[in-house]
Structure formats: structure tokens, C-alpha cells
mmCIF file of C-alpha atoms and ligand atoms in Angstrom:
data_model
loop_
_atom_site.group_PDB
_atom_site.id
_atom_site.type_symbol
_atom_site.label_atom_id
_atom_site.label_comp_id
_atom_site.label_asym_id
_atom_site.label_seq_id
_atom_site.Cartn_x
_atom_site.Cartn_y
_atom_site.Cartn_z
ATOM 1 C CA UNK A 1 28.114 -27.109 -5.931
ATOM 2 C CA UNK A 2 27.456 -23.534 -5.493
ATOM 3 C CA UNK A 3 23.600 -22.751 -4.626
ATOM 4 C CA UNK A 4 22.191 -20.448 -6.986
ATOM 5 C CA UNK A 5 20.912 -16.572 -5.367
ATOM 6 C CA UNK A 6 17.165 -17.214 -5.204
ATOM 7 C CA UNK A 7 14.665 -14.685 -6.382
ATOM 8 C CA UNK A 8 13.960 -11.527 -4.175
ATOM 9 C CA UNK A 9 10.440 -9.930 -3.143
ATOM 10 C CA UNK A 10 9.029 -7.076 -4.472
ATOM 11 C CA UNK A 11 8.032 -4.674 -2.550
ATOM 12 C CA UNK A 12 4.828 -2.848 -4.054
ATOM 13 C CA UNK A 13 3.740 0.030 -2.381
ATOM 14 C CA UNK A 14 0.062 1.597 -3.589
ATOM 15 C CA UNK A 15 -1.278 4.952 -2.862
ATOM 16 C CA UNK A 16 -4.160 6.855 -3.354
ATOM 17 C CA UNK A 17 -6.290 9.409 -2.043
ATOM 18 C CA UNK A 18 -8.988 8.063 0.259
ATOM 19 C CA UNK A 19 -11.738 6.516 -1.822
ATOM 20 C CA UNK A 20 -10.219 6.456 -5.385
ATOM 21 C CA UNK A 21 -10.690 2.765 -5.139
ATOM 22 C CA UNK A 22 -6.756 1.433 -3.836
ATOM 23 C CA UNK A 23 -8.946 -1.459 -1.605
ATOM 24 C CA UNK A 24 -10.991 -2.464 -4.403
ATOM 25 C CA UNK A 25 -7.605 -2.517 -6.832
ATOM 26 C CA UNK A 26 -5.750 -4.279 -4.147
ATOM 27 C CA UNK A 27 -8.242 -7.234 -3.554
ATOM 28 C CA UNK A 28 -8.646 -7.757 -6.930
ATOM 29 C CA UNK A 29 -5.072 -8.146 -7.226
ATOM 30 C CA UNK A 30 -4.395 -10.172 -4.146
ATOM 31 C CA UNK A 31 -7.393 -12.296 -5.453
ATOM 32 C CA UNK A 32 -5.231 -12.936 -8.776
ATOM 33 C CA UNK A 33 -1.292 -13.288 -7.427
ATOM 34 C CA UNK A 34 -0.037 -15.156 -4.047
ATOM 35 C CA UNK A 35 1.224 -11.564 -2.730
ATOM 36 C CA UNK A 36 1.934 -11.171 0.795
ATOM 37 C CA UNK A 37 0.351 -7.430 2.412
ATOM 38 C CA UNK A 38 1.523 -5.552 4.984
ATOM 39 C CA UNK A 39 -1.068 -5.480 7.719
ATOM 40 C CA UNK A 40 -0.431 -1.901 9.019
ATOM 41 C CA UNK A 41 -1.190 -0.734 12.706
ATOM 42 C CA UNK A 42 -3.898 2.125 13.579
ATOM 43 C CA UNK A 43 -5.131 3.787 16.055
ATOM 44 C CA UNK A 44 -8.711 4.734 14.169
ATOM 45 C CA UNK A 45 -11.366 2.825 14.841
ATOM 46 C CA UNK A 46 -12.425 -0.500 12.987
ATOM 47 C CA UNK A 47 -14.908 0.315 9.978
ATOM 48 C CA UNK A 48 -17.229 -1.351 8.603
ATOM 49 C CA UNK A 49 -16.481 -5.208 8.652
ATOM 50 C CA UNK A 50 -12.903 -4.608 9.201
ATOM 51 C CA UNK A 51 -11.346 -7.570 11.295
ATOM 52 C CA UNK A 52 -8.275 -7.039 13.416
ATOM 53 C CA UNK A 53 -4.944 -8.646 12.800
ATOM 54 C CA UNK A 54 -6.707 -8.834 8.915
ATOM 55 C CA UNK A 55 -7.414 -5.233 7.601
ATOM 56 C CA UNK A 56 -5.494 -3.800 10.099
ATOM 57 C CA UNK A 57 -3.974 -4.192 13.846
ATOM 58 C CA UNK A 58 -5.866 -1.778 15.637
ATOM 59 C CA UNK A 59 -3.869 -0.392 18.121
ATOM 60 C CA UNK A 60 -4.852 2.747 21.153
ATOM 61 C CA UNK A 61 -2.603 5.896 20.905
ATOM 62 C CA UNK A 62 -0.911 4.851 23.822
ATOM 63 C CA UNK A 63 -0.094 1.003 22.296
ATOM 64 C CA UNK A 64 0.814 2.831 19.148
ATOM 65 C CA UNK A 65 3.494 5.458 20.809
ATOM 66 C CA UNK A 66 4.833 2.395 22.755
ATOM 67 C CA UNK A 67 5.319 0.649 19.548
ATOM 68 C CA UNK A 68 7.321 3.088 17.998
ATOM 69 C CA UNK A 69 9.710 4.000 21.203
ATOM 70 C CA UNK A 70 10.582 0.282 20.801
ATOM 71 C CA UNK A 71 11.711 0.573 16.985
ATOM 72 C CA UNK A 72 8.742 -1.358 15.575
ATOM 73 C CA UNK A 73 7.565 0.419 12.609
ATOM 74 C CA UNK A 74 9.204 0.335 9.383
ATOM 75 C CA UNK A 75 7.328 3.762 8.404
ATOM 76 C CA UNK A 76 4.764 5.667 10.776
ATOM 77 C CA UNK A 77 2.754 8.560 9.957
ATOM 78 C CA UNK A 78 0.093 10.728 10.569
ATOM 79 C CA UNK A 79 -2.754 10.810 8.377
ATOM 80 C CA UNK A 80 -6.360 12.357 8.834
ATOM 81 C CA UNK A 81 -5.939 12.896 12.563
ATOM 82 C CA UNK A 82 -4.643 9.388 13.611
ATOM 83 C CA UNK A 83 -1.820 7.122 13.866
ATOM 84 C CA UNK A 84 -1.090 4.743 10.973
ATOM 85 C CA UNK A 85 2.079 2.366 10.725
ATOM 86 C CA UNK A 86 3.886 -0.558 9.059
ATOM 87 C CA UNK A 87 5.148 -3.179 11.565
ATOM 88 C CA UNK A 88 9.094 -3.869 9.963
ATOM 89 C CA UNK A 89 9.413 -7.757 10.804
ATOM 90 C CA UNK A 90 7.102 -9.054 8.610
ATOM 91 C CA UNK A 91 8.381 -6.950 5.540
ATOM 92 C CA UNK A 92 11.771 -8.469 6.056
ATOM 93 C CA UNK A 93 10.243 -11.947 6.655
ATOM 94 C CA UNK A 94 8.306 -11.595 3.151
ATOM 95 C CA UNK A 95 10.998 -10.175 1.366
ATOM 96 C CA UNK A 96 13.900 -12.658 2.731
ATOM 97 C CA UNK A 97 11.695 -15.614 2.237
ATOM 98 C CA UNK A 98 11.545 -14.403 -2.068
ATOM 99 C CA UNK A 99 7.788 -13.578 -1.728
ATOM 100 C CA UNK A 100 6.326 -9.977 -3.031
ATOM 101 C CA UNK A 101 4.465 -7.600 -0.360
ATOM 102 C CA UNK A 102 2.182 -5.296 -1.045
ATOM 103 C CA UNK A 103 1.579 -2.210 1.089
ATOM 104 C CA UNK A 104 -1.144 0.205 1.048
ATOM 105 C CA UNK A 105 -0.339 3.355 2.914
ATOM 106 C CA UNK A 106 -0.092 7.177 2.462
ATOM 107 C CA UNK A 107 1.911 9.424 0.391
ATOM 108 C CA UNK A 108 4.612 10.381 3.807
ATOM 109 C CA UNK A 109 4.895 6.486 4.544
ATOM 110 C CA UNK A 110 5.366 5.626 0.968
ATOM 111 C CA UNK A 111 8.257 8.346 1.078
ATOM 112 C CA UNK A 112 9.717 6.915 4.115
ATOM 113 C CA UNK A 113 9.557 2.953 2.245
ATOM 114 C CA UNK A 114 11.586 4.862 -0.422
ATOM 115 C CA UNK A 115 14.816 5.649 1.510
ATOM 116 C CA UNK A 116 14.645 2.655 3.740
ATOM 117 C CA UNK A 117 13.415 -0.194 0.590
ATOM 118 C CA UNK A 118 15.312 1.310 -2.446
ATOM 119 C CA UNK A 119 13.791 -1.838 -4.519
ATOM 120 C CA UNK A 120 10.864 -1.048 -3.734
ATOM 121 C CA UNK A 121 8.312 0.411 -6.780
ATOM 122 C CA UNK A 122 5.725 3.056 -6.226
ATOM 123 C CA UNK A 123 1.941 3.401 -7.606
ATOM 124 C CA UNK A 124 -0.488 5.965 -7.111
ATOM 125 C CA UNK A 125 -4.362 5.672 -8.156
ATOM 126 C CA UNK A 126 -6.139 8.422 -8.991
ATOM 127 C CA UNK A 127 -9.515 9.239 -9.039
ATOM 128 C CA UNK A 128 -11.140 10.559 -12.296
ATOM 129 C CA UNK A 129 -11.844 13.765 -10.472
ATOM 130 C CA UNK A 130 -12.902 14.927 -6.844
ATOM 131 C CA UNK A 131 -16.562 15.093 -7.204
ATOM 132 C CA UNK A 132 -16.282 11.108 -8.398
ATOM 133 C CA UNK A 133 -13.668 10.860 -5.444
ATOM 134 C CA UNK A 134 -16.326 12.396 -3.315
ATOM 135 C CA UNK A 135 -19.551 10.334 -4.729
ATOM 136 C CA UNK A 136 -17.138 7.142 -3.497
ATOM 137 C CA UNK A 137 -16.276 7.798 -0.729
ATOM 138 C CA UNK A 138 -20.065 9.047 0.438
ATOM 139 C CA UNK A 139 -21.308 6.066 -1.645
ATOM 140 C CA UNK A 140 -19.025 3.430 0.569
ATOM 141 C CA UNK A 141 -21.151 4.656 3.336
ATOM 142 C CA UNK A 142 -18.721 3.738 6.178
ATOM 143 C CA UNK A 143 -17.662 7.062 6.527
ATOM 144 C CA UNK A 144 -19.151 10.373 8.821
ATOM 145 C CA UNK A 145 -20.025 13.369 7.444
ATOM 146 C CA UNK A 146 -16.667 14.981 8.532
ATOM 147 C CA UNK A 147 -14.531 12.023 8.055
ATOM 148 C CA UNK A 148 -15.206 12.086 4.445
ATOM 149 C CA UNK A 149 -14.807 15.915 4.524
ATOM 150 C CA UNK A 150 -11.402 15.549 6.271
ATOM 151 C CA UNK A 151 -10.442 12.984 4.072
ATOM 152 C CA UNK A 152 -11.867 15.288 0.569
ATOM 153 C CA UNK A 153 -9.256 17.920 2.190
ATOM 154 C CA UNK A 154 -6.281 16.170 2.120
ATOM 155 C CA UNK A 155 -6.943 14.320 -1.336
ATOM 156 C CA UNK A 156 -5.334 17.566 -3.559
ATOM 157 C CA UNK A 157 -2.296 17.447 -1.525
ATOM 158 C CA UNK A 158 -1.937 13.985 -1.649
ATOM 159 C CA UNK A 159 -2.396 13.776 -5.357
ATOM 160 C CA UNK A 160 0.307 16.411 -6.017
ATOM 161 C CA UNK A 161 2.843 14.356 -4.863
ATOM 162 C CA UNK A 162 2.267 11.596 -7.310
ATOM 163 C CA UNK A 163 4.481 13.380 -9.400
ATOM 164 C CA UNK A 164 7.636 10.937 -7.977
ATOM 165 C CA UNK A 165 5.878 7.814 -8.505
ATOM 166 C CA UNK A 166 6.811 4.710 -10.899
ATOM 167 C CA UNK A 167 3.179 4.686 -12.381
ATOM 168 C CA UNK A 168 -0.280 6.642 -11.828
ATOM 169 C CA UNK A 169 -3.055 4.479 -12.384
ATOM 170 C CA UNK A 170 -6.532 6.324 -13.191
ATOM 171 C CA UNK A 171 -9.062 4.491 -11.472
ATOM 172 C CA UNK A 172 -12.063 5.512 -13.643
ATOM 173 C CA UNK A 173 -13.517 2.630 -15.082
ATOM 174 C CA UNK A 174 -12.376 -0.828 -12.388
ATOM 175 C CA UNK A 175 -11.581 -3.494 -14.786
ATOM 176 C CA UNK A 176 -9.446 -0.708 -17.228
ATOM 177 C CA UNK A 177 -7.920 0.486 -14.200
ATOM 178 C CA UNK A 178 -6.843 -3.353 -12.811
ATOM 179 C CA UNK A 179 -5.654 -4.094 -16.196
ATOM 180 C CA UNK A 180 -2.672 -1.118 -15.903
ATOM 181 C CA UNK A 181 -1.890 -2.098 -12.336
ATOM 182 C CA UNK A 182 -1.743 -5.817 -13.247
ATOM 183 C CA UNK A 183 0.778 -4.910 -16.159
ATOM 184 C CA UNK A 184 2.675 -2.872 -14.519
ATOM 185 C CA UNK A 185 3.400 -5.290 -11.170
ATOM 186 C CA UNK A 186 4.089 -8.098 -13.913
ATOM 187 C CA UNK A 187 6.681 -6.270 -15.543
ATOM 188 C CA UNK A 188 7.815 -5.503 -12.315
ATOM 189 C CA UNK A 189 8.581 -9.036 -11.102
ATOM 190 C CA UNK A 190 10.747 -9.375 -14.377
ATOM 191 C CA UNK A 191 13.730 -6.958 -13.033
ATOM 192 C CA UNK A 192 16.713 -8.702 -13.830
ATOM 193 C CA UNK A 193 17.931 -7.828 -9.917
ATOM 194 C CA UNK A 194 14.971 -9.199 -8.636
ATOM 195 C CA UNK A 195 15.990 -12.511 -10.473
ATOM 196 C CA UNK A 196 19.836 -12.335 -10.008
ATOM 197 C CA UNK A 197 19.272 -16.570 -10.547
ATOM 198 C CA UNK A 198 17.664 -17.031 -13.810
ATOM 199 C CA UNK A 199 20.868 -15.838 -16.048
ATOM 200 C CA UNK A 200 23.289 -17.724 -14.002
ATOM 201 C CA UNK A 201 21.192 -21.105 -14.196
ATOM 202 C CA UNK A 202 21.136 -20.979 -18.121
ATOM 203 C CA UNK A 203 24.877 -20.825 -18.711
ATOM 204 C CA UNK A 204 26.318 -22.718 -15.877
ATOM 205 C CA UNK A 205 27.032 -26.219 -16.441
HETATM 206 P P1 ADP B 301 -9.903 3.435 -0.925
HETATM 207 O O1 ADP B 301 -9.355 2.122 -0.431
HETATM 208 O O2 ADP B 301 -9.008 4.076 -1.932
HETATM 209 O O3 ADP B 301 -10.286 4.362 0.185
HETATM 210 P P2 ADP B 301 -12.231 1.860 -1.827
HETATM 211 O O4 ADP B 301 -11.578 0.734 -2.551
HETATM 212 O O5 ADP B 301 -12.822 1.594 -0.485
HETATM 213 O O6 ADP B 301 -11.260 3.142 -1.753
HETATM 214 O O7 ADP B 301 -13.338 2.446 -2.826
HETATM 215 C C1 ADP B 301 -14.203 3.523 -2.430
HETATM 216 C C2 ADP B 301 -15.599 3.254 -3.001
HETATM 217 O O8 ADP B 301 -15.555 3.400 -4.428
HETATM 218 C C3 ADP B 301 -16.095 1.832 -2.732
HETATM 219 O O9 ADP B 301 -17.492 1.869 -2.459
HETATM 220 C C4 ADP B 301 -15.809 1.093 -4.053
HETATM 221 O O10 ADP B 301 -16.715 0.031 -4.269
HETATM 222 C C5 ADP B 301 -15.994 2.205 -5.090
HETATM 223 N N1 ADP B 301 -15.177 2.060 -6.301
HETATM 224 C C6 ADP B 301 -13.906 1.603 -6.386
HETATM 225 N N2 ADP B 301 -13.470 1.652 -7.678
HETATM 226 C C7 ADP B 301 -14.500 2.139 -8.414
HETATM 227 C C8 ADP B 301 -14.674 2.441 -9.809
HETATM 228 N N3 ADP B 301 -13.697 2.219 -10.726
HETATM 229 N N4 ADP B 301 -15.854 2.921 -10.215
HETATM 230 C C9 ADP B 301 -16.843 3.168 -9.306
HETATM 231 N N5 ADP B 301 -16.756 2.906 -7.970
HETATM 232 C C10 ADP B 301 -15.587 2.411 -7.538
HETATM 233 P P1 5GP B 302 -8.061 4.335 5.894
HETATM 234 O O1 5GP B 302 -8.392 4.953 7.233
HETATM 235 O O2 5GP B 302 -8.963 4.854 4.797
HETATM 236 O O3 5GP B 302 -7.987 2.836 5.940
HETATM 237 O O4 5GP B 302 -6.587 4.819 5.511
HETATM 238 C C1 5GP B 302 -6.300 6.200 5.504
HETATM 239 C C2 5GP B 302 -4.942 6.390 4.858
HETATM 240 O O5 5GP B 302 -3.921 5.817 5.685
HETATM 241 C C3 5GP B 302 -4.824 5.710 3.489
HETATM 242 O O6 5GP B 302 -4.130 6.607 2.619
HETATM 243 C C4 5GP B 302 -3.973 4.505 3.785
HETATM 244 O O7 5GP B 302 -3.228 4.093 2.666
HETATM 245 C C5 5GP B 302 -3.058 5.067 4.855
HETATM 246 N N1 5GP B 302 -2.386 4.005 5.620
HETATM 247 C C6 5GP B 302 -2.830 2.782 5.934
HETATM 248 N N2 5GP B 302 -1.886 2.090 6.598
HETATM 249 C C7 5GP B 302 -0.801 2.890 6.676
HETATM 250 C C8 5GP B 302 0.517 2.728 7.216
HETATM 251 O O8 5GP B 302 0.900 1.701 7.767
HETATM 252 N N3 5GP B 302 1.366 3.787 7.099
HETATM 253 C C9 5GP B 302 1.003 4.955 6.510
HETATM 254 N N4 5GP B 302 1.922 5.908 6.423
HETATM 255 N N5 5GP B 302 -0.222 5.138 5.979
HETATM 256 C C10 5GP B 302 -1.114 4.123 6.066
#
């Protein structure tokens, strides 16, 4: 008897200028559905409670240059003066094994999963405006005084590029805002070609 294709991963990539919440969004979501995440690499510093090899692998400049000479990165980019990339193996592990991945990372890696995951669906959260984006990010309080003004600098830029994305998600109030990106994943998962099985098992015999 012929096996039946099993279902595929979806891979759901999240952006968002820093602050407008994509963390907060992304726990709560993780918290709800068995998704897999991408544990990217960095070379900035560990913040906050951050544990490596959970929020992120943190990684020197030198480690991180090494790393991509060798053809590990699915996507690498630069972002607010350091290094940030998405190790490829365990994206294909996720994705071959049927089980959806979640990735947070930046506007140029998010175009880079776009040409090299064409299955792959694309959200951006925005922030009601930039003085709420800045009030967040000053009110997380795990930032410096220029890192959040480095990071307020690159947030217009970044925002007018959502423009190509699958949804935007305001982020105004939380529980509104996880209610549109819980829809919209849902309806995700139900793409026929992400279920090539469930046809097929209802009229074989
Ligand atoms: P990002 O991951 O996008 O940099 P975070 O998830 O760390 O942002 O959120 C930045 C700050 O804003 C945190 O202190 C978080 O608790 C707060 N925050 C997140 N969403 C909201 C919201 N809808 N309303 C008010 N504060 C929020
Ligand atoms: P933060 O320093 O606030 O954790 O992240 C800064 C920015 O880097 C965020 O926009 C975050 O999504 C992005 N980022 C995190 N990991 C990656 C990654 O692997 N690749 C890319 N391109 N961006 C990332």
C-alpha cells in the first residue's frame, strides 16, 4: 500500500521593529501551539535574562564570520551594528520532520527566507506609533540610552518595507493584537499544499 505524503511545516517568519512587542506576541503564541523556533546566532551581547542556546546562540564576531565561510546560515544579516543569523539545519530538520517553525528576525533576513523558503508566510507587527514604540522599548529597561536610539532610527525604515508582507499585525492593545496573529497562523496551517494528505486519505479506498 502506498504511504500517504505527510503534512509539511510551516515556516512563519515575524517581524517588527525593535520593541513593538514581536517577543511578547511570540511567547504567547509558542505558549498556545507546539511550534518549533529558530534559535538565531548573535554576536550582541546577552540581555537581560537571556540564556544561550535558548533566546539566542551567542556567538563572537570572529565565531560568527567562521560560521558563515562554512555555509551555516540559512539567512545572515546585519542589524543595529551586529551580526544576527539563522543556523539552516535545524529549519530543515523542523520542516522535514512536518512540524511548523517560527522565526523572529529582521526585515533583510526575512527577505532572504523568501527566495530560499517560498512556503514560507510573512508577518510584520507594528507599533501603534513611534513615541509608543519608544515608551516600550525605554519601558523594557534592558536597553542603553543609544541602543534604544539606534534601534528608534532604524524602526521607519524597517516599517516601510512591510508593504510585501502576508499580514501586518498592529500591536496596540496585546490580547487584540494575539487574536489577529493567532487567526492568521491558523488559517495558515490549512493550505491545501501544506496538507497534500488529507484529500487523498478521504477518497482512496
Ligand atoms: P520586541 O521583541 O519587538 O523588541 P518586546 O516583546 O520585548 O518587543 O516588547 C517591548 C516592550 O513592550 C516590553 O516591555 C513588553 O512588555 C511591552 N509590550 C509588548 N506589547 C505591548 C502592548 N500591546 N502594550 C503595551 N506594552 C507592550
Ligand atoms: P534584538 O537584539 O532586539 O534581539 O534583535 C534585533 C533585531 O534582529 C530584531 O529585528 C530581530 O528580529 C533581528 N534578528 C534576530 N535574529 C535574527 C536572525 O537570525 N537573522 C536576522 N536577519 N535578524 C535577526
Amino acid at each position: 500500500m502506498n504511504e500517504l505524503p505527510r503534512r509539511k511545516g510551516l515556516p512563519l517568519v515575524i517581524c517588527a521593529p525593535s520593541g513593538a512587542g514581536k517577543t511578547t506576541l511570540v511567547t504567547k503564541l509558542r505558549a498556545e501551539f507546539p511550534l518549533d523556533f529558530s534559535i538565531s546566532c548573535t554576536t550582541r551581547a546577552p540581555r537581560g535574562n537571556e540564556k544561550d542556546g535558548i533566546d539566542y546562540i551567542f556567538l563572537s564576531k570572529d565565531e560568527f564570520r567562521s560560521r558563515i565561510d562554512a555555509g551555516y546560515f540559512a539567512e545572515w544579516a546585519e542589524v543595529h551594528g551586529n551580526y544576527y543569523g539563522t543556523p539552516l539545519k535545524p529549519v530543515r530538520d523542523s520542516l522535514d520532520a512536518g512540524r511548523d517553525i517560527l522565526f523572529d528576525i529582521d526585515v533583510q533576513g526575512a527577505a532572504q527566507i523568501s527566495l530560499s523558503l517560498p512556503e514560507a508566510r510573512f508577518v510584520f507587527i507594528l507599533p501603534p506609533s513611534i513615541g509608543e514604540l519608544e515608551r516600550r522599548l525605554r519601558g523594557r529597561g534592558t536597553d542603553s540610552d543609544e541602543s534604544v536610539r539606534l534601534r528608534l532610527s532604524h524602526a521607519a525604515s524597517e516599517i516601510r518595507e512591510s508593504h510585501w508582507f502576508d499580514a501586518v499585525v498592529v500591536n496596540d492593545d496585546l490580547d487584540a493584537a494575539y487574536v489577529r496573529l493567532r487567526a492568521f497562523y491558523l488559517a495558515d496551517t490549512l493550505q491545501p499544499s501544506l496538507n497534500p494528505a488529507l484529500a487523498q486519505a478521504v477518497i482512496s479506498v
